């Protein structure tokens, strides 16, 4: 008798292995019984500790290994199938992948949660407690890194062959602690307990050069060629993590590169007795993948950041070319038929020059063919319009680090500008604006221009953002190649952000509309039929209420603050940034505080104001904004006259793990950026899917959220993007707004006068001064509209039935914001990558 394993779809499949009558294999079986045996085996053979000392962490590791075993066949079959069938593959190049904890998600996608729960119960353990042991890999800053992770999940679920390529940072985004109301950064040592999900491939390594100079030489055919004589060489080794699709056999790969010195010692130095010099060299090499830059804006002129970018891009492209030639067995000119490479912002855009270098210098291809292949292979996604966030590198630094690439960029630029001149004769200004080399403030390489010129498709991440892109930073390029420009509105995975993080709602949905929504989120529309059913509404409210209790418990455990789950939970979680305007939210809180103090008999809807998010360690104003929120919180929460109606929480260390508790518990989602500044936002979508109502400006994806939800189910305020531009053109004068609004004046007076800082008038001065003198994000221009809108929100909360109705409709109409829809658009419009079903 052969051993039997269940595929996720429930079909029995025979596999090789010891013949055990009626028993599933311990490495592949999906039953509770097989999982229990697998965990017990791993406890003995992989964890290697005696029964009496086993801790929950050990069970976590053993279960993680057992789950990885269950993905292994699918993983290998997926890779083998795309090699054999030579299906087109998407490579998603990103400096960040904010994957979040893996165990719960993999159990979900393999559809073995119940079996795992039972297996652990039989071993005397609670699955939820074991899942909570996992430390998340924080290999990203925020939305951009999390988007890459959602896209991997959707590519696998849609059965599209794909590889994510990035950096295995030894230290991810810092852990945030709040001390005395201030942010304190702690190193994120996520690898200390090992990482059960990755498999290192020390044999799959590539050399990466750095610095030095170039030389011309004649090849055997007498042709003039260039070679790069680097100053240093280091090595990239890969760590692969499986990315299991939901309910399918497809299991794709995330490949992260780690830097090593080429030899563990520089032997000559070692032999001459200079041991420390030898080790220093090793330390220098390994520095490259040591730490994630904790900034959600480019790090100006940081050599190491450029080195990180080049390092992972070069390893990834070498890997792609090797697979293409050796494994797929194809000549290089077919590259665009087999690979679509997507650049997640400009961080990997050096890939355009690196692919040219590999094709020309290493593979001796002609320029024209190499360029045709390059443009046909790459696509570029832009994630920001903020001028300070557009990446450029000082020419001198760039030339020292990557001398060959600079030559290639000059050559690309020359040919490109000839094309510009041909299309737009006698327009020198246009040529200067479009050049890959910027002249203002010292020469620099403009990475967004390089990415645009080197890609056949360029997209923004929400409808408004894509329009503004064509209208502003990439306007000249749009006029040159209108056909290259498109939009793909961002999306989020409903597996992690609904099924996994909101089990209560998942159950209610499954009972009400079936479970098809997990892979077709538009099916949430089926909820509209139940919106007027009082029993259904009642259950909807109960789910939300339970989620709020769960969050309140967590908030209490980490901050000591008590929240009443019957209050409105008003939530703003995202990186702290002036354009996102957490301080505008704070002005509203102070407004409410002041109204209560002035009129203690006031009847208002009680609210918990919940904030979370990290500030870049070097971003002075963002750190002051955190202090402002915590200071207001301390005053509000301790004032018995006020804390009957409002509480303010700053939740420390917002990350993917605690995000699972936050989104499902929100009643109100704060999306209050200055119109035109937030490219898309993705948190806004996570809130909507989970039934929160949005208060927001017409910015980023808010526009489409409001369109889908219906304007009557969205709280709109603030200037439009056009109006923002007009106000700025006429000269923004914050004093105007203060003079015409006594309430605003009084609120600013409270903040500046030390009411929340024990009389200290210095602490919050920078924030207040910025607001009243030179705020580029126009917070005071939107203050009145925001506060009035919040009054409408407060009134709406009073009518619980109506609020519930709107909440249901928001979820019901959130289908568009699934990353499955976004990935289907990328596959159809940009990548031309079709589905491939994997057989076991
Ligand atoms: C820039 N730019 C440098 C790390 C991140 C960056 C280093 O991308 C999200 C959007 C969101 C936008 C964010 C972004 N991150 C832009 C970044 O601010 O509006 O939702 C995903 O597209």
mmCIF file with all atom_site columns, C-alpha atoms in Angstrom, residues 157-315:
data_model
loop_
_atom_site.group_PDB
_atom_site.id
_atom_site.type_symbol
_atom_site.label_atom_id
_atom_site.label_alt_id
_atom_site.label_comp_id
_atom_site.label_asym_id
_atom_site.label_entity_id
_atom_site.label_seq_id
_atom_site.pdbx_PDB_ins_code
_atom_site.Cartn_x
_atom_site.Cartn_y
_atom_site.Cartn_z
_atom_site.occupancy
_atom_site.B_iso_or_equiv
_atom_site.pdbx_formal_charge
_atom_site.auth_seq_id
_atom_site.auth_comp_id
_atom_site.auth_asym_id
_atom_site.auth_atom_id
_atom_site.pdbx_PDB_model_num
ATOM 1   C CA . UNK A 1 157 ? -2.763 32.415 -5.336  1.00 0.00 ? 157 UNK A CA 1
ATOM 2   C CA . UNK A 1 158 ? -3.408 33.371 -8.974  1.00 0.00 ? 158 UNK A CA 1
ATOM 3   C CA . UNK A 1 159 ? -0.911 30.642 -9.924  1.00 0.00 ? 159 UNK A CA 1
ATOM 4   C CA . UNK A 1 160 ? 1.443  33.047 -11.685 1.00 0.00 ? 160 UNK A CA 1
ATOM 5   C CA . UNK A 1 161 ? 5.071  31.885 -11.610 1.00 0.00 ? 161 UNK A CA 1
ATOM 6   C CA . UNK A 1 162 ? 7.090  34.537 -9.814  1.00 0.00 ? 162 UNK A CA 1
ATOM 7   C CA . UNK A 1 163 ? 10.195 35.277 -7.816  1.00 0.00 ? 163 UNK A CA 1
ATOM 8   C CA . UNK A 1 164 ? 10.528 38.106 -5.341  1.00 0.00 ? 164 UNK A CA 1
ATOM 9   C CA . UNK A 1 165 ? 14.115 39.378 -5.145  1.00 0.00 ? 165 UNK A CA 1
ATOM 10  C CA . UNK A 1 166 ? 15.372 41.491 -2.257  1.00 0.00 ? 166 UNK A CA 1
ATOM 11  C CA . UNK A 1 167 ? 17.837 41.856 0.593   1.00 0.00 ? 167 UNK A CA 1
ATOM 12  C CA . UNK A 1 168 ? 18.112 39.667 3.678   1.00 0.00 ? 168 UNK A CA 1
ATOM 13  C CA . UNK A 1 169 ? 18.775 42.482 6.138   1.00 0.00 ? 169 UNK A CA 1
ATOM 14  C CA . UNK A 1 170 ? 20.257 41.136 9.324   1.00 0.00 ? 170 UNK A CA 1
ATOM 15  C CA . UNK A 1 171 ? 18.454 43.931 11.165  1.00 0.00 ? 171 UNK A CA 1
ATOM 16  C CA . UNK A 1 172 ? 15.058 45.038 9.926   1.00 0.00 ? 172 UNK A CA 1
ATOM 17  C CA . UNK A 1 173 ? 13.086 48.152 10.805  1.00 0.00 ? 173 UNK A CA 1
ATOM 18  C CA . UNK A 1 174 ? 13.918 49.180 14.388  1.00 0.00 ? 174 UNK A CA 1
ATOM 19  C CA . UNK A 1 175 ? 11.625 48.300 17.280  1.00 0.00 ? 175 UNK A CA 1
ATOM 20  C CA . UNK A 1 176 ? 9.920  51.389 18.639  1.00 0.00 ? 176 UNK A CA 1
ATOM 21  C CA . UNK A 1 177 ? 9.585  51.957 22.360  1.00 0.00 ? 177 UNK A CA 1
ATOM 22  C CA . UNK A 1 178 ? 7.889  54.939 23.922  1.00 0.00 ? 178 UNK A CA 1
ATOM 23  C CA . UNK A 1 179 ? 9.826  56.379 26.875  1.00 0.00 ? 179 UNK A CA 1
ATOM 24  C CA . UNK A 1 180 ? 8.472  59.442 28.617  1.00 0.00 ? 180 UNK A CA 1
ATOM 25  C CA . UNK A 1 181 ? 6.337  60.051 25.540  1.00 0.00 ? 181 UNK A CA 1
ATOM 26  C CA . UNK A 1 182 ? 9.257  60.024 23.108  1.00 0.00 ? 182 UNK A CA 1
ATOM 27  C CA . UNK A 1 183 ? 10.147 57.432 20.482  1.00 0.00 ? 183 UNK A CA 1
ATOM 28  C CA . UNK A 1 184 ? 13.218 55.366 21.339  1.00 0.00 ? 184 UNK A CA 1
ATOM 29  C CA . UNK A 1 185 ? 14.683 53.029 18.705  1.00 0.00 ? 185 UNK A CA 1
ATOM 30  C CA . UNK A 1 186 ? 15.863 49.513 19.558  1.00 0.00 ? 186 UNK A CA 1
ATOM 31  C CA . UNK A 1 187 ? 17.716 47.183 17.195  1.00 0.00 ? 187 UNK A CA 1
ATOM 32  C CA . UNK A 1 188 ? 15.505 44.602 15.544  1.00 0.00 ? 188 UNK A CA 1
ATOM 33  C CA . UNK A 1 189 ? 17.449 41.401 16.067  1.00 0.00 ? 189 UNK A CA 1
ATOM 34  C CA . UNK A 1 190 ? 14.922 39.228 14.240  1.00 0.00 ? 190 UNK A CA 1
ATOM 35  C CA . UNK A 1 191 ? 17.317 36.403 13.446  1.00 0.00 ? 191 UNK A CA 1
ATOM 36  C CA . UNK A 1 192 ? 18.513 35.651 16.993  1.00 0.00 ? 192 UNK A CA 1
ATOM 37  C CA . UNK A 1 193 ? 16.215 32.689 17.341  1.00 0.00 ? 193 UNK A CA 1
ATOM 38  C CA . UNK A 1 194 ? 16.834 31.513 13.791  1.00 0.00 ? 194 UNK A CA 1
ATOM 39  C CA . UNK A 1 195 ? 14.413 31.620 10.868  1.00 0.00 ? 195 UNK A CA 1
ATOM 40  C CA . UNK A 1 196 ? 12.656 28.320 10.197  1.00 0.00 ? 196 UNK A CA 1
ATOM 41  C CA . UNK A 1 197 ? 11.136 29.484 6.888   1.00 0.00 ? 197 UNK A CA 1
ATOM 42  C CA . UNK A 1 198 ? 14.257 30.128 4.857   1.00 0.00 ? 198 UNK A CA 1
ATOM 43  C CA . UNK A 1 199 ? 16.585 27.702 3.141   1.00 0.00 ? 199 UNK A CA 1
ATOM 44  C CA . UNK A 1 200 ? 20.067 29.008 2.484   1.00 0.00 ? 200 UNK A CA 1
ATOM 45  C CA . UNK A 1 201 ? 21.711 28.156 -0.815  1.00 0.00 ? 201 UNK A CA 1
ATOM 46  C CA . UNK A 1 202 ? 25.415 28.796 -0.234  1.00 0.00 ? 202 UNK A CA 1
ATOM 47  C CA . UNK A 1 203 ? 26.153 27.151 -3.579  1.00 0.00 ? 203 UNK A CA 1
ATOM 48  C CA . UNK A 1 204 ? 23.948 29.626 -5.445  1.00 0.00 ? 204 UNK A CA 1
ATOM 49  C CA . UNK A 1 205 ? 26.195 32.631 -5.045  1.00 0.00 ? 205 UNK A CA 1
ATOM 50  C CA . UNK A 1 206 ? 27.265 35.497 -7.275  1.00 0.00 ? 206 UNK A CA 1
ATOM 51  C CA . UNK A 1 207 ? 30.144 37.947 -7.259  1.00 0.00 ? 207 UNK A CA 1
ATOM 52  C CA . UNK A 1 208 ? 29.366 41.641 -7.111  1.00 0.00 ? 208 UNK A CA 1
ATOM 53  C CA . UNK A 1 209 ? 31.981 44.269 -7.953  1.00 0.00 ? 209 UNK A CA 1
ATOM 54  C CA . UNK A 1 210 ? 32.360 47.746 -6.540  1.00 0.00 ? 210 UNK A CA 1
ATOM 55  C CA . UNK A 1 211 ? 34.530 50.807 -7.222  1.00 0.00 ? 211 UNK A CA 1
ATOM 56  C CA . UNK A 1 212 ? 37.696 50.866 -9.327  1.00 0.00 ? 212 UNK A CA 1
ATOM 57  C CA . UNK A 1 213 ? 37.882 51.886 -12.978 1.00 0.00 ? 213 UNK A CA 1
ATOM 58  C CA . UNK A 1 214 ? 37.217 50.670 -16.525 1.00 0.00 ? 214 UNK A CA 1
ATOM 59  C CA . UNK A 1 215 ? 39.571 49.714 -19.357 1.00 0.00 ? 215 UNK A CA 1
ATOM 60  C CA . UNK A 1 216 ? 39.163 49.271 -23.076 1.00 0.00 ? 216 UNK A CA 1
ATOM 61  C CA . UNK A 1 217 ? 40.536 46.185 -24.766 1.00 0.00 ? 217 UNK A CA 1
ATOM 62  C CA . UNK A 1 218 ? 40.261 44.309 -28.072 1.00 0.00 ? 218 UNK A CA 1
ATOM 63  C CA . UNK A 1 219 ? 38.569 40.917 -27.930 1.00 0.00 ? 219 UNK A CA 1
ATOM 64  C CA . UNK A 1 220 ? 39.748 37.904 -29.993 1.00 0.00 ? 220 UNK A CA 1
ATOM 65  C CA . UNK A 1 221 ? 37.722 39.146 -32.963 1.00 0.00 ? 221 UNK A CA 1
ATOM 66  C CA . UNK A 1 222 ? 39.465 42.506 -32.705 1.00 0.00 ? 222 UNK A CA 1
ATOM 67  C CA . UNK A 1 223 ? 36.353 44.245 -31.426 1.00 0.00 ? 223 UNK A CA 1
ATOM 68  C CA . UNK A 1 224 ? 36.760 47.101 -28.950 1.00 0.00 ? 224 UNK A CA 1
ATOM 69  C CA . UNK A 1 225 ? 35.235 46.215 -25.592 1.00 0.00 ? 225 UNK A CA 1
ATOM 70  C CA . UNK A 1 226 ? 35.223 47.511 -22.043 1.00 0.00 ? 226 UNK A CA 1
ATOM 71  C CA . UNK A 1 227 ? 36.051 45.732 -18.832 1.00 0.00 ? 227 UNK A CA 1
ATOM 72  C CA . UNK A 1 228 ? 35.551 46.853 -15.287 1.00 0.00 ? 228 UNK A CA 1
ATOM 73  C CA . UNK A 1 229 ? 38.511 46.533 -12.912 1.00 0.00 ? 229 UNK A CA 1
ATOM 74  C CA . UNK A 1 230 ? 36.810 46.782 -9.515  1.00 0.00 ? 230 UNK A CA 1
ATOM 75  C CA . UNK A 1 231 ? 38.410 47.878 -6.310  1.00 0.00 ? 231 UNK A CA 1
ATOM 76  C CA . UNK A 1 232 ? 36.449 45.372 -4.284  1.00 0.00 ? 232 UNK A CA 1
ATOM 77  C CA . UNK A 1 233 ? 34.481 42.210 -4.873  1.00 0.00 ? 233 UNK A CA 1
ATOM 78  C CA . UNK A 1 234 ? 31.929 40.672 -2.576  1.00 0.00 ? 234 UNK A CA 1
ATOM 79  C CA . UNK A 1 235 ? 29.652 37.711 -2.754  1.00 0.00 ? 235 UNK A CA 1
ATOM 80  C CA . UNK A 1 236 ? 25.892 37.377 -2.486  1.00 0.00 ? 236 UNK A CA 1
ATOM 81  C CA . UNK A 1 237 ? 24.393 34.163 -1.203  1.00 0.00 ? 237 UNK A CA 1
ATOM 82  C CA . UNK A 1 238 ? 20.707 33.447 -1.440  1.00 0.00 ? 238 UNK A CA 1
ATOM 83  C CA . UNK A 1 239 ? 18.163 32.541 1.203   1.00 0.00 ? 239 UNK A CA 1
ATOM 84  C CA . UNK A 1 240 ? 14.927 31.233 -0.267  1.00 0.00 ? 240 UNK A CA 1
ATOM 85  C CA . UNK A 1 241 ? 11.516 31.373 1.415   1.00 0.00 ? 241 UNK A CA 1
ATOM 86  C CA . UNK A 1 242 ? 8.440  29.581 0.047   1.00 0.00 ? 242 UNK A CA 1
ATOM 87  C CA . UNK A 1 243 ? 5.395  31.678 -0.818  1.00 0.00 ? 243 UNK A CA 1
ATOM 88  C CA . UNK A 1 244 ? 2.387  29.371 -0.737  1.00 0.00 ? 244 UNK A CA 1
ATOM 89  C CA . UNK A 1 245 ? -0.713 30.344 -2.697  1.00 0.00 ? 245 UNK A CA 1
ATOM 90  C CA . UNK A 1 246 ? -4.135 29.951 -1.091  1.00 0.00 ? 246 UNK A CA 1
ATOM 91  C CA . UNK A 1 247 ? -5.871 26.678 -1.943  1.00 0.00 ? 247 UNK A CA 1
ATOM 92  C CA . UNK A 1 248 ? -3.554 25.892 -4.862  1.00 0.00 ? 248 UNK A CA 1
ATOM 93  C CA . UNK A 1 249 ? -0.396 23.874 -5.369  1.00 0.00 ? 249 UNK A CA 1
ATOM 94  C CA . UNK A 1 250 ? 1.535  26.927 -6.577  1.00 0.00 ? 250 UNK A CA 1
ATOM 95  C CA . UNK A 1 251 ? 4.314  27.752 -4.155  1.00 0.00 ? 251 UNK A CA 1
ATOM 96  C CA . UNK A 1 252 ? 6.574  30.537 -5.418  1.00 0.00 ? 252 UNK A CA 1
ATOM 97  C CA . UNK A 1 253 ? 9.914  31.803 -4.129  1.00 0.00 ? 253 UNK A CA 1
ATOM 98  C CA . UNK A 1 254 ? 11.163 34.846 -2.282  1.00 0.00 ? 254 UNK A CA 1
ATOM 99  C CA . UNK A 1 255 ? 14.936 35.054 -2.765  1.00 0.00 ? 255 UNK A CA 1
ATOM 100 C CA . UNK A 1 256 ? 16.790 37.372 -0.388  1.00 0.00 ? 256 UNK A CA 1
ATOM 101 C CA . UNK A 1 257 ? 20.505 38.069 -0.815  1.00 0.00 ? 257 UNK A CA 1
ATOM 102 C CA . UNK A 1 258 ? 23.016 38.211 1.995   1.00 0.00 ? 258 UNK A CA 1
ATOM 103 C CA . UNK A 1 259 ? 26.490 39.698 1.544   1.00 0.00 ? 259 UNK A CA 1
ATOM 104 C CA . UNK A 1 260 ? 29.654 37.770 2.330   1.00 0.00 ? 260 UNK A CA 1
ATOM 105 C CA . UNK A 1 261 ? 33.317 38.400 1.789   1.00 0.00 ? 261 UNK A CA 1
ATOM 106 C CA . UNK A 1 262 ? 34.663 36.441 -1.143  1.00 0.00 ? 262 UNK A CA 1
ATOM 107 C CA . UNK A 1 263 ? 37.010 34.414 0.985   1.00 0.00 ? 263 UNK A CA 1
ATOM 108 C CA . UNK A 1 264 ? 36.453 34.267 4.674   1.00 0.00 ? 264 UNK A CA 1
ATOM 109 C CA . UNK A 1 265 ? 39.942 35.733 5.052   1.00 0.00 ? 265 UNK A CA 1
ATOM 110 C CA . UNK A 1 266 ? 42.098 37.818 2.791   1.00 0.00 ? 266 UNK A CA 1
ATOM 111 C CA . UNK A 1 267 ? 44.756 35.127 2.866   1.00 0.00 ? 267 UNK A CA 1
ATOM 112 C CA . UNK A 1 268 ? 47.710 37.311 2.057   1.00 0.00 ? 268 UNK A CA 1
ATOM 113 C CA . UNK A 1 269 ? 46.928 39.633 4.912   1.00 0.00 ? 269 UNK A CA 1
ATOM 114 C CA . UNK A 1 270 ? 46.324 36.676 7.181   1.00 0.00 ? 270 UNK A CA 1
ATOM 115 C CA . UNK A 1 271 ? 49.648 35.053 6.229   1.00 0.00 ? 271 UNK A CA 1
ATOM 116 C CA . UNK A 1 272 ? 51.568 38.235 6.893   1.00 0.00 ? 272 UNK A CA 1
ATOM 117 C CA . UNK A 1 273 ? 50.045 38.176 10.325  1.00 0.00 ? 273 UNK A CA 1
ATOM 118 C CA . UNK A 1 274 ? 47.616 41.041 9.798   1.00 0.00 ? 274 UNK A CA 1
ATOM 119 C CA . UNK A 1 275 ? 44.689 39.095 11.154  1.00 0.00 ? 275 UNK A CA 1
ATOM 120 C CA . UNK A 1 276 ? 42.672 42.160 12.070  1.00 0.00 ? 276 UNK A CA 1
ATOM 121 C CA . UNK A 1 277 ? 42.972 43.688 8.621   1.00 0.00 ? 277 UNK A CA 1
ATOM 122 C CA . UNK A 1 278 ? 41.699 40.421 7.153   1.00 0.00 ? 278 UNK A CA 1
ATOM 123 C CA . UNK A 1 279 ? 38.721 40.265 9.463   1.00 0.00 ? 279 UNK A CA 1
ATOM 124 C CA . UNK A 1 280 ? 37.989 43.938 8.902   1.00 0.00 ? 280 UNK A CA 1
ATOM 125 C CA . UNK A 1 281 ? 37.655 43.279 5.211   1.00 0.00 ? 281 UNK A CA 1
ATOM 126 C CA . UNK A 1 282 ? 35.153 40.544 5.915   1.00 0.00 ? 282 UNK A CA 1
ATOM 127 C CA . UNK A 1 283 ? 33.228 42.793 8.252   1.00 0.00 ? 283 UNK A CA 1
ATOM 128 C CA . UNK A 1 284 ? 33.121 45.490 5.574   1.00 0.00 ? 284 UNK A CA 1
ATOM 129 C CA . UNK A 1 285 ? 31.658 43.123 3.002   1.00 0.00 ? 285 UNK A CA 1
ATOM 130 C CA . UNK A 1 286 ? 28.998 41.826 5.324   1.00 0.00 ? 286 UNK A CA 1
ATOM 131 C CA . UNK A 1 287 ? 28.010 45.342 6.249   1.00 0.00 ? 287 UNK A CA 1
ATOM 132 C CA . UNK A 1 288 ? 26.185 45.622 2.928   1.00 0.00 ? 288 UNK A CA 1
ATOM 133 C CA . UNK A 1 289 ? 23.181 43.538 3.986   1.00 0.00 ? 289 UNK A CA 1
ATOM 134 C CA . UNK A 1 290 ? 23.415 44.435 7.670   1.00 0.00 ? 290 UNK A CA 1
ATOM 135 C CA . UNK A 1 291 ? 20.573 46.906 8.184   1.00 0.00 ? 291 UNK A CA 1
ATOM 136 C CA . UNK A 1 292 ? 17.471 48.317 6.512   1.00 0.00 ? 292 UNK A CA 1
ATOM 137 C CA . UNK A 1 293 ? 17.485 52.103 6.105   1.00 0.00 ? 293 UNK A CA 1
ATOM 138 C CA . UNK A 1 294 ? 14.637 53.182 8.384   1.00 0.00 ? 294 UNK A CA 1
ATOM 139 C CA . UNK A 1 295 ? 13.558 56.033 6.176   1.00 0.00 ? 295 UNK A CA 1
ATOM 140 C CA . UNK A 1 296 ? 10.545 56.033 3.898   1.00 0.00 ? 296 UNK A CA 1
ATOM 141 C CA . UNK A 1 297 ? 12.315 58.612 1.793   1.00 0.00 ? 297 UNK A CA 1
ATOM 142 C CA . UNK A 1 298 ? 15.621 58.129 0.021   1.00 0.00 ? 298 UNK A CA 1
ATOM 143 C CA . UNK A 1 299 ? 18.725 58.532 2.105   1.00 0.00 ? 299 UNK A CA 1
ATOM 144 C CA . UNK A 1 300 ? 20.524 61.485 0.531   1.00 0.00 ? 300 UNK A CA 1
ATOM 145 C CA . UNK A 1 301 ? 23.902 60.510 -0.837  1.00 0.00 ? 301 UNK A CA 1
ATOM 146 C CA . UNK A 1 302 ? 24.523 57.486 1.390   1.00 0.00 ? 302 UNK A CA 1
ATOM 147 C CA . UNK A 1 303 ? 27.115 55.284 -0.343  1.00 0.00 ? 303 UNK A CA 1
ATOM 148 C CA . UNK A 1 304 ? 26.063 52.167 1.562   1.00 0.00 ? 304 UNK A CA 1
ATOM 149 C CA . UNK A 1 305 ? 22.468 52.556 0.403   1.00 0.00 ? 305 UNK A CA 1
ATOM 150 C CA . UNK A 1 306 ? 23.598 52.632 -3.233  1.00 0.00 ? 306 UNK A CA 1
ATOM 151 C CA . UNK A 1 307 ? 25.739 49.605 -2.521  1.00 0.00 ? 307 UNK A CA 1
ATOM 152 C CA . UNK A 1 308 ? 22.747 47.731 -1.092  1.00 0.00 ? 308 UNK A CA 1
ATOM 153 C CA . UNK A 1 309 ? 20.705 48.545 -4.165  1.00 0.00 ? 309 UNK A CA 1
ATOM 154 C CA . UNK A 1 310 ? 23.401 47.514 -6.599  1.00 0.00 ? 310 UNK A CA 1
ATOM 155 C CA . UNK A 1 311 ? 24.240 44.409 -4.587  1.00 0.00 ? 311 UNK A CA 1
ATOM 156 C CA . UNK A 1 312 ? 20.791 42.861 -4.675  1.00 0.00 ? 312 UNK A CA 1
ATOM 157 C CA . UNK A 1 313 ? 20.054 43.957 -8.215  1.00 0.00 ? 313 UNK A CA 1
ATOM 158 C CA . UNK A 1 314 ? 23.282 42.481 -9.583  1.00 0.00 ? 314 UNK A CA 1
ATOM 159 C CA . UNK A 1 315 ? 22.771 39.157 -7.775  1.00 0.00 ? 315 UNK A CA 1
#
